[in-house]
Short mmCIF file of C-alpha atoms and ligand atoms in Angstrom, two decimals:
data_model
loop_
_atom_site.label_atom_id
_atom_site.label_comp_id
_atom_site.label_asym_id
_atom_site.label_seq_id
_atom_site.Cartn_x
_atom_site.Cartn_y
_atom_site.Cartn_z
CA MET A 1 -104.54 67.55 7.77
CA ILE A 2 -102.50 64.92 9.68
CA THR A 3 -100.05 62.68 7.22
CA LEU A 4 -98.70 59.47 8.51
CA ARG A 5 -94.85 59.20 7.53
CA ASN A 6 -92.58 56.25 7.64
CA ASN A 7 -89.45 57.93 6.03
CA TRP A 8 -88.14 60.23 8.99
CA LYS A 9 -84.54 61.34 8.92
CA LEU A 10 -82.39 61.65 11.96
CA GLU A 11 -81.83 65.26 11.50
CA GLU A 12 -85.34 66.02 11.41
CA VAL A 13 -86.27 63.89 14.99
CA GLN A 14 -83.37 65.62 16.29
CA ALA A 15 -84.53 69.12 15.12
CA LEU A 16 -87.78 68.44 16.60
CA LEU A 17 -86.21 67.45 19.84
CA GLU A 18 -84.39 70.58 20.13
CA ARG A 19 -87.48 72.78 19.51
CA PRO A 20 -88.09 75.55 22.32
CA PHE A 21 -90.30 73.51 24.47
CA ASN A 22 -93.28 75.78 24.40
CA ASP A 23 -93.25 75.44 20.49
CA LEU A 24 -92.58 71.54 20.50
CA LEU A 25 -95.49 71.30 23.24
CA TYR A 26 -97.84 73.59 20.97
CA GLN A 27 -97.01 71.40 18.16
CA ALA A 28 -97.71 68.03 19.89
CA HIS A 29 -100.52 69.23 21.33
CA GLN A 30 -102.46 70.32 18.17
CA ILE A 31 -101.85 67.36 16.39
CA HIS A 32 -102.90 65.84 19.74
CA ARG A 33 -106.25 67.25 19.68
CA GLU A 34 -106.99 66.79 15.96
CA VAL A 35 -106.82 62.76 16.66
CA PHE A 36 -107.94 62.18 20.18
CA ASN A 37 -109.99 63.56 22.90
CA PRO A 38 -107.23 65.25 24.93
CA ASN A 39 -109.09 64.69 28.04
CA GLU A 40 -109.51 61.29 27.97
CA ILE A 41 -106.89 58.20 28.88
CA GLN A 42 -106.61 54.64 28.27
CA VAL A 43 -105.78 52.88 31.33
CA SER A 44 -103.97 49.32 31.50
CA THR A 45 -103.33 47.06 34.47
CA LEU A 46 -100.27 45.08 34.74
CA LEU A 47 -99.83 41.68 36.00
CA SER A 48 -96.20 39.65 36.48
CA ILE A 49 -97.64 36.37 35.29
CA LYS A 50 -93.88 34.61 35.81
CA THR A 51 -91.37 36.47 37.71
CA GLY A 52 -87.77 36.54 37.58
CA ALA A 53 -84.86 33.81 36.62
CA CYS A 54 -84.99 35.33 33.18
CA PRO A 55 -81.79 34.12 30.92
CA GLU A 56 -81.74 37.49 29.12
CA ASP A 57 -79.04 39.91 30.55
CA CYS A 58 -81.13 43.16 30.07
CA GLY A 59 -79.23 45.75 32.21
CA TYR A 60 -82.23 47.40 33.62
CA CYS A 61 -84.15 44.45 34.60
CA SER A 62 -85.19 42.99 38.24
CA GLN A 63 -85.83 39.89 36.62
CA SER A 64 -82.53 38.98 35.02
CA ALA A 65 -80.83 36.02 36.48
CA ARG A 66 -77.58 37.93 35.81
CA ASN A 67 -78.34 40.51 37.98
CA ASN A 68 -78.58 40.55 41.96
CA THR A 69 -81.50 41.74 42.80
CA SER A 70 -84.08 41.29 45.72
CA THR A 71 -86.98 39.95 43.27
CA GLU A 72 -88.04 36.52 43.88
CA PRO A 73 -88.32 34.16 40.90
CA GLU A 74 -92.09 32.63 40.78
CA ARG A 75 -93.50 29.96 38.64
CA LEU A 76 -96.24 30.85 36.01
CA LEU A 77 -99.33 31.80 38.05
CA PRO A 78 -102.39 29.57 38.17
CA LEU A 79 -105.09 30.56 35.98
CA ASP A 80 -107.65 31.35 38.77
CA GLU A 81 -104.96 33.52 40.34
CA VAL A 82 -104.78 35.53 36.91
CA ILE A 83 -108.55 35.89 36.49
CA ASN A 84 -108.71 37.08 40.57
CA SER A 85 -106.34 39.81 39.38
CA ALA A 86 -108.05 40.94 36.23
CA LYS A 87 -111.51 40.73 37.68
CA ALA A 88 -109.55 43.21 40.47
CA ALA A 89 -108.29 45.57 37.94
CA ARG A 90 -111.77 45.61 35.92
CA SER A 91 -113.71 46.50 38.84
CA THR A 92 -111.15 49.98 39.49
CA GLY A 93 -111.71 51.00 35.80
CA ALA A 94 -108.90 49.45 33.77
CA THR A 95 -110.04 48.47 30.13
CA ARG A 96 -106.82 46.33 29.09
CA PHE A 97 -104.99 43.78 31.16
CA CYS A 98 -101.49 43.28 30.47
CA MET A 99 -99.51 40.02 31.22
CA GLY A 100 -95.86 39.95 31.40
CA ALA A 101 -93.46 36.77 31.73
CA ALA A 102 -89.70 36.66 32.35
CA TRP A 103 -89.03 34.66 29.36
CA ARG A 104 -86.65 34.85 26.52
CA ASN A 105 -89.45 33.12 24.42
CA PRO A 106 -92.15 31.10 25.42
CA THR A 107 -92.08 27.32 24.80
CA ASP A 108 -95.35 26.12 23.23
CA LYS A 109 -96.30 24.42 26.21
CA SER A 110 -96.10 27.71 28.49
CA LEU A 111 -97.82 29.40 25.33
CA ASP A 112 -100.78 27.18 25.69
CA ARG A 113 -101.18 28.32 29.18
CA VAL A 114 -100.77 31.86 28.30
CA ILE A 115 -103.48 31.26 25.79
CA GLU A 116 -106.15 29.97 28.20
CA MET A 117 -105.38 33.34 30.27
CA ILE A 118 -106.03 35.32 27.44
CA GLN A 119 -109.18 33.66 26.81
CA ALA A 120 -110.20 33.93 30.08
CA VAL A 121 -109.52 37.98 30.47
CA ARG A 122 -111.19 38.41 26.97
CA LYS A 123 -114.48 36.62 28.61
CA LEU A 124 -114.54 39.28 31.23
CA GLY A 125 -114.55 41.68 28.63
CA MET A 126 -111.26 43.52 29.10
CA GLU A 127 -108.95 43.79 26.36
CA THR A 128 -105.85 41.84 26.54
CA CYS A 129 -101.91 42.34 26.13
CA VAL A 130 -98.80 40.03 26.71
CA THR A 131 -95.42 40.43 26.82
CA LEU A 132 -93.23 36.87 26.59
CA GLY A 133 -90.23 37.81 24.72
CA MET A 134 -89.40 36.90 21.20
CA LEU A 135 -91.85 34.84 19.03
CA THR A 136 -91.96 32.80 16.23
CA GLU A 137 -94.41 33.30 12.93
CA LYS A 138 -96.48 30.28 14.60
CA GLN A 139 -96.64 31.53 17.96
CA SER A 140 -97.97 35.19 16.82
CA GLN A 141 -100.58 33.23 14.78
CA ALA A 142 -101.46 31.23 17.64
CA LEU A 143 -101.99 34.14 19.98
CA LYS A 144 -104.36 35.86 17.19
CA VAL A 145 -106.12 33.21 16.74
CA ALA A 146 -106.58 32.95 20.58
CA GLY A 147 -108.06 36.65 20.38
CA LEU A 148 -105.04 38.83 21.71
CA ASP A 149 -105.48 42.21 21.07
CA TYR A 150 -101.84 43.75 21.66
CA TYR A 151 -98.46 42.20 22.00
CA ASN A 152 -95.67 44.37 23.84
CA HIS A 153 -92.27 44.23 22.93
CA ASN A 154 -90.03 47.21 23.19
CA LEU A 155 -87.17 48.29 21.14
CA ASP A 156 -85.95 49.95 24.29
CA THR A 157 -83.12 52.39 22.87
CA SER A 158 -81.17 53.16 19.71
CA PRO A 159 -79.49 50.32 17.65
CA GLU A 160 -76.27 52.03 18.38
CA PHE A 161 -76.58 52.19 22.30
CA TYR A 162 -78.74 48.71 22.51
CA GLY A 163 -75.41 46.82 22.94
CA GLU A 164 -74.53 48.44 25.99
CA VAL A 165 -77.73 47.54 27.66
CA ILE A 166 -78.53 43.87 26.60
CA THR A 167 -76.10 41.12 24.94
CA THR A 168 -78.15 38.15 24.85
CA ARG A 169 -80.12 39.19 21.67
CA THR A 170 -80.10 41.82 19.14
CA TYR A 171 -81.84 44.56 17.60
CA GLN A 172 -82.83 42.53 14.67
CA ASP A 173 -84.23 39.68 16.91
CA ARG A 174 -86.47 42.41 18.27
CA LEU A 175 -87.47 43.76 15.07
CA ASP A 176 -88.37 40.20 13.79
CA THR A 177 -90.87 39.50 16.71
CA LEU A 178 -92.16 42.94 15.98
CA GLU A 179 -92.89 41.86 12.44
CA SER A 180 -94.26 38.33 13.22
CA VAL A 181 -96.68 40.28 15.38
CA ARG A 182 -97.57 42.69 12.81
CA ASN A 183 -98.07 39.70 10.03
CA ALA A 184 -100.17 37.79 12.52
CA GLY A 185 -102.48 41.08 12.54
CA ILE A 186 -102.10 41.85 16.21
CA ASN A 187 -101.72 45.39 17.57
CA VAL A 188 -98.32 46.23 18.09
CA CYS A 189 -97.32 47.94 21.49
CA SER A 190 -93.54 48.96 20.98
CA GLY A 191 -91.73 51.66 22.74
CA GLY A 192 -88.30 51.90 25.01
CA ILE A 193 -86.65 53.33 28.25
CA LEU A 194 -85.20 56.50 28.79
CA GLY A 195 -82.48 57.75 31.29
CA MET A 196 -80.11 54.61 30.52
CA GLY A 197 -77.31 56.73 30.11
CA GLU A 198 -78.18 56.95 26.13
CA THR A 199 -77.51 60.60 24.30
CA GLU A 200 -80.20 62.91 23.06
CA ARG A 201 -79.19 61.18 19.20
CA ASP A 202 -80.00 57.67 20.82
CA ARG A 203 -83.56 58.83 21.82
CA ALA A 204 -84.01 60.36 18.44
CA ARG A 205 -82.73 57.36 16.78
CA LEU A 206 -85.33 55.29 18.95
CA LEU A 207 -88.07 57.31 17.72
CA GLN A 208 -86.79 57.12 14.10
CA GLN A 209 -86.75 53.38 14.32
CA LEU A 210 -90.55 53.23 15.73
CA ALA A 211 -91.67 55.78 13.14
CA ASN A 212 -90.27 54.15 10.42
CA LEU A 213 -91.41 50.72 10.69
CA PRO A 214 -93.91 49.96 7.80
CA GLN A 215 -96.63 50.71 9.96
CA HIS A 216 -96.68 52.77 13.17
CA PRO A 217 -97.19 50.87 16.41
CA GLU A 218 -100.90 51.17 17.86
CA SER A 219 -99.27 51.80 21.30
CA VAL A 220 -95.90 53.40 22.46
CA PRO A 221 -94.35 52.93 25.84
CA ILE A 222 -92.33 55.56 27.02
CA ASN A 223 -90.71 54.13 29.92
CA ASP A 224 -88.64 56.40 32.15
CA LEU A 225 -85.90 54.07 34.15
CA VAL A 226 -86.79 52.79 37.41
CA PRO A 227 -83.18 52.42 38.68
CA ILE A 228 -83.04 49.16 40.43
CA GLU A 229 -80.40 47.75 43.25
CA GLY A 230 -78.25 45.13 41.56
CA THR A 231 -78.54 46.07 38.40
CA PRO A 232 -75.93 47.50 36.12
CA LEU A 233 -78.00 50.69 35.63
CA GLN A 234 -78.61 51.36 39.22
CA ASN A 235 -76.55 54.28 39.59
CA THR A 236 -77.55 55.89 36.44
CA GLU A 237 -77.92 59.62 36.50
CA SER A 238 -81.82 60.28 35.79
CA LEU A 239 -82.97 61.99 32.89
CA ASP A 240 -83.99 65.71 32.90
CA SER A 241 -87.75 66.16 33.19
CA PHE A 242 -88.27 68.47 30.00
CA ASP A 243 -86.01 66.03 27.87
CA PHE A 244 -88.64 63.12 28.93
CA ILE A 245 -91.24 65.41 28.10
CA ARG A 246 -89.93 66.18 25.04
CA MET A 247 -89.67 62.57 23.76
CA ILE A 248 -93.60 62.32 24.47
CA ALA A 249 -94.19 65.10 22.10
CA VAL A 250 -92.13 64.07 19.55
CA ALA A 251 -93.45 60.54 19.61
CA ARG A 252 -96.68 62.20 19.45
CA ILE A 253 -95.94 64.55 16.40
CA MET A 254 -94.35 61.41 14.60
CA MET A 255 -96.98 58.89 15.01
CA PRO A 256 -99.92 61.01 15.38
CA HIS A 257 -102.35 57.74 15.55
CA ALA A 258 -100.46 55.86 18.42
CA TYR A 259 -101.59 55.65 21.97
CA VAL A 260 -98.45 56.99 23.53
CA ARG A 261 -98.12 55.69 27.03
CA LEU A 262 -96.46 57.26 30.02
CA SER A 263 -95.22 53.86 31.69
CA ALA A 264 -92.84 53.01 34.39
CA GLY A 265 -91.36 55.86 36.22
CA ARG A 266 -94.35 57.73 37.16
CA THR A 267 -93.70 57.23 41.03
CA GLU A 268 -90.79 59.61 40.62
CA MET A 269 -92.82 62.47 38.54
CA ASN A 270 -94.87 64.91 40.17
CA ASP A 271 -98.56 65.86 39.03
CA GLU A 272 -97.01 68.58 37.37
CA MET A 273 -94.94 66.57 35.15
CA GLN A 274 -97.50 64.04 34.16
CA ALA A 275 -100.02 66.87 33.37
CA LEU A 276 -97.10 68.25 31.08
CA CYS A 277 -96.94 64.64 29.60
CA PHE A 278 -100.59 64.51 28.90
CA PHE A 279 -100.48 68.09 27.19
CA ALA A 280 -97.65 66.90 25.28
CA GLY A 281 -99.61 63.80 23.76
CA ALA A 282 -99.35 61.04 26.26
CA ASN A 283 -103.03 59.52 26.20
CA SER A 284 -102.46 55.91 28.07
CA MET A 285 -100.85 54.78 31.16
CA PHE A 286 -100.58 52.12 33.37
CA TYR A 287 -102.84 51.90 36.27
CA GLY A 288 -102.55 50.06 39.63
CA GLU A 289 -100.17 50.02 42.62
CA ARG A 290 -97.74 47.76 40.95
CA LEU A 291 -95.99 47.60 37.52
CA LEU A 292 -94.37 44.30 37.10
CA THR A 293 -92.07 44.02 39.92
CA THR A 294 -91.93 47.71 40.87
CA ASP A 295 -94.17 50.21 42.43
CA ASN A 296 -96.66 52.34 40.61
CA PRO A 297 -98.76 55.36 42.13
CA ASN A 298 -101.88 53.87 43.48
CA GLU A 299 -105.62 54.20 41.96
CA ASN A 300 -106.76 56.70 44.28
CA HIS A 301 -104.05 59.19 43.76
CA ASP A 302 -104.38 58.63 39.92
CA GLN A 303 -108.26 59.20 40.13
CA GLN A 304 -107.38 62.54 42.18
CA LEU A 305 -104.80 63.42 39.32
CA LEU A 306 -107.32 62.97 36.77
CA SER A 307 -110.32 64.53 38.22
CA ARG A 308 -108.19 67.73 39.51
CA LEU A 309 -107.04 67.78 35.52
CA GLY A 310 -110.78 67.44 34.27
CA MET A 311 -109.74 64.00 32.36
CA GLN A 312 -111.52 60.76 32.28
CA MET A 313 -110.83 57.19 31.71
CA GLU A 314 -111.43 56.29 28.37
CA GLN A 315 -114.37 53.40 28.21
CA LEU A 316 -114.15 50.49 25.40
CA ALA A 317 -116.00 51.76 22.42
CA ASN A 318 -117.56 48.34 21.59
CA ASN A 319 -118.78 47.71 25.25
CA ARG A 320 -116.37 44.91 25.72
CA CYS A 321 -115.88 46.41 29.65
CA ALA A 322 -119.62 46.19 30.06
N1 LIG B 401 -89.27 39.47 29.03
C1 LIG B 401 -90.11 40.27 27.94
C2 LIG B 401 -89.49 41.38 27.11
O1 LIG B 401 -88.08 41.46 27.90
O2 LIG B 401 -89.60 41.48 26.03
C3 LIG B 401 -91.11 40.98 28.45
C4 LIG B 401 -91.19 41.62 30.00
S1 LIG B 401 -90.00 42.96 30.27
C5 LIG B 401 -89.62 43.44 31.76
C6 LIG B 401 -91.24 44.23 29.13
C7 LIG B 401 -90.31 45.69 29.68
O3 LIG B 401 -90.33 46.14 30.46
C8 LIG B 401 -88.86 46.00 29.11
O4 LIG B 401 -88.71 45.88 27.31
C9 LIG B 401 -88.55 47.02 29.22
O5 LIG B 401 -88.74 48.23 28.32
C10 LIG B 401 -89.49 47.44 30.30
N2 LIG B 401 -88.82 47.44 31.69
C11 LIG B 401 -88.12 46.49 32.37
N3 LIG B 401 -87.50 46.71 33.59
C12 LIG B 401 -87.60 48.23 33.46
C13 LIG B 401 -87.14 49.44 34.39
N4 LIG B 401 -86.20 48.70 35.48
N5 LIG B 401 -87.39 50.31 34.17
C14 LIG B 401 -88.12 50.84 32.99
N6 LIG B 401 -88.58 49.92 32.32
C15 LIG B 401 -88.37 48.62 32.29
C1 LIG B 402 -93.62 48.53 29.04
O1 LIG B 402 -92.85 49.21 28.02
N1 LIG B 402 -93.30 48.77 30.32
C2 LIG B 402 -94.02 47.80 31.08
C3 LIG B 402 -94.67 46.91 30.22
N2 LIG B 402 -94.35 47.35 29.12
C4 LIG B 402 -94.50 45.34 30.43
C5 LIG B 402 -93.21 47.48 32.32
C6 LIG B 402 -92.37 48.11 33.22
C7 LIG B 402 -91.65 47.26 34.32
C8 LIG B 402 -90.82 48.29 35.24
C9 LIG B 402 -90.04 47.84 36.14
C10 LIG B 402 -90.83 46.46 37.06
O2 LIG B 402 -91.78 46.75 37.39
O3 LIG B 402 -90.11 45.37 37.02
FE1 LIG B 403 -85.67 38.93 30.79
FE2 LIG B 403 -87.51 40.84 29.37
FE3 LIG B 403 -86.09 41.77 31.91
FE4 LIG B 403 -85.01 41.21 29.67
S1 LIG B 403 -86.32 42.81 30.28
S2 LIG B 403 -84.01 40.23 31.49
S3 LIG B 403 -86.05 39.63 28.65
S4 LIG B 403 -87.64 39.94 31.80
#
């Protein structure tokens, strides 16, 4: 029997993270197979629809105007380019198309253009996700009316460590955006980044924040920091692989019905590590050789990996991806 909880205490989360590795993975995997088919993985493809020149100062990001990175700023992509990318993603087997924009928040005018993109991608029979920064209640409702399936907005880290990484928007701003997305009836996609120099306590606090939201996010991306030259975090020591896998397992235990997404950082992970992440409860990933501005494993590699593991890509139940 799976019970959903929204009252996790920090000590409980820390105790889970510190369980012997095999005990933790066994516990997470049992929950995983009670709720999901453990041999299926949901795949989404990303597209950066507006790149760079972002006014925010996120210390990890290639797209902040404050960071001196090699990412070239681009204007909002024309609709036909977005449609062509979505068609290409659909032909490789992706069922969800996620569009990201380097904005603090969208203006109403730019939101109208994104809404056209959402409607066009839906017409292709794909699920839609966008990540556009902060939203007002009214903007969230407009996205819902447009038929948006998921909104991605990450808490990124613990409330305590947050200020070390981002100063231009608060943790509360992020919680407010998540609330407006939830109130509008859009599925919530929210997770974080590991390996930014945070402590284990910070990682526990991130999961506690996510799991203690009034309703668990439907999708929880766990990103391993992609260190980008020219950002304040470029030389951060990488997180131990087992600590990363532990976070996947604890996310699975705390949010049993969420899709836990093995997100950025897969190019640095070997196949065995990814297989352990799937065993620990990750059942979603980004598919296609580009994330937003950085590389992801290519489709051939991922198809081979899934085939070696006897896993399949999840199909849409309602046949929207006909
Ligand atoms: N501008 C919007 C925002 O920040 O909400 C949307 C795009 S932003 C690039 C989406 C998410 O990508 C961030 O919240 C962060 O969690 C993740 N991300 C960005 N750069 C990353 C990096 N170098 N390594 C890992 N994850 C990263
Ligand atoms: C998320 O949590 N990870 C994705 C998606 N949501 C938008 C983005 C990862 C970005 C990695 C760095 C880059 O490619 O710029
Ligand atoms: Fe801008 Fe998003 Fe990058 Fe932060 S993470 S700098 S808000 S694009």
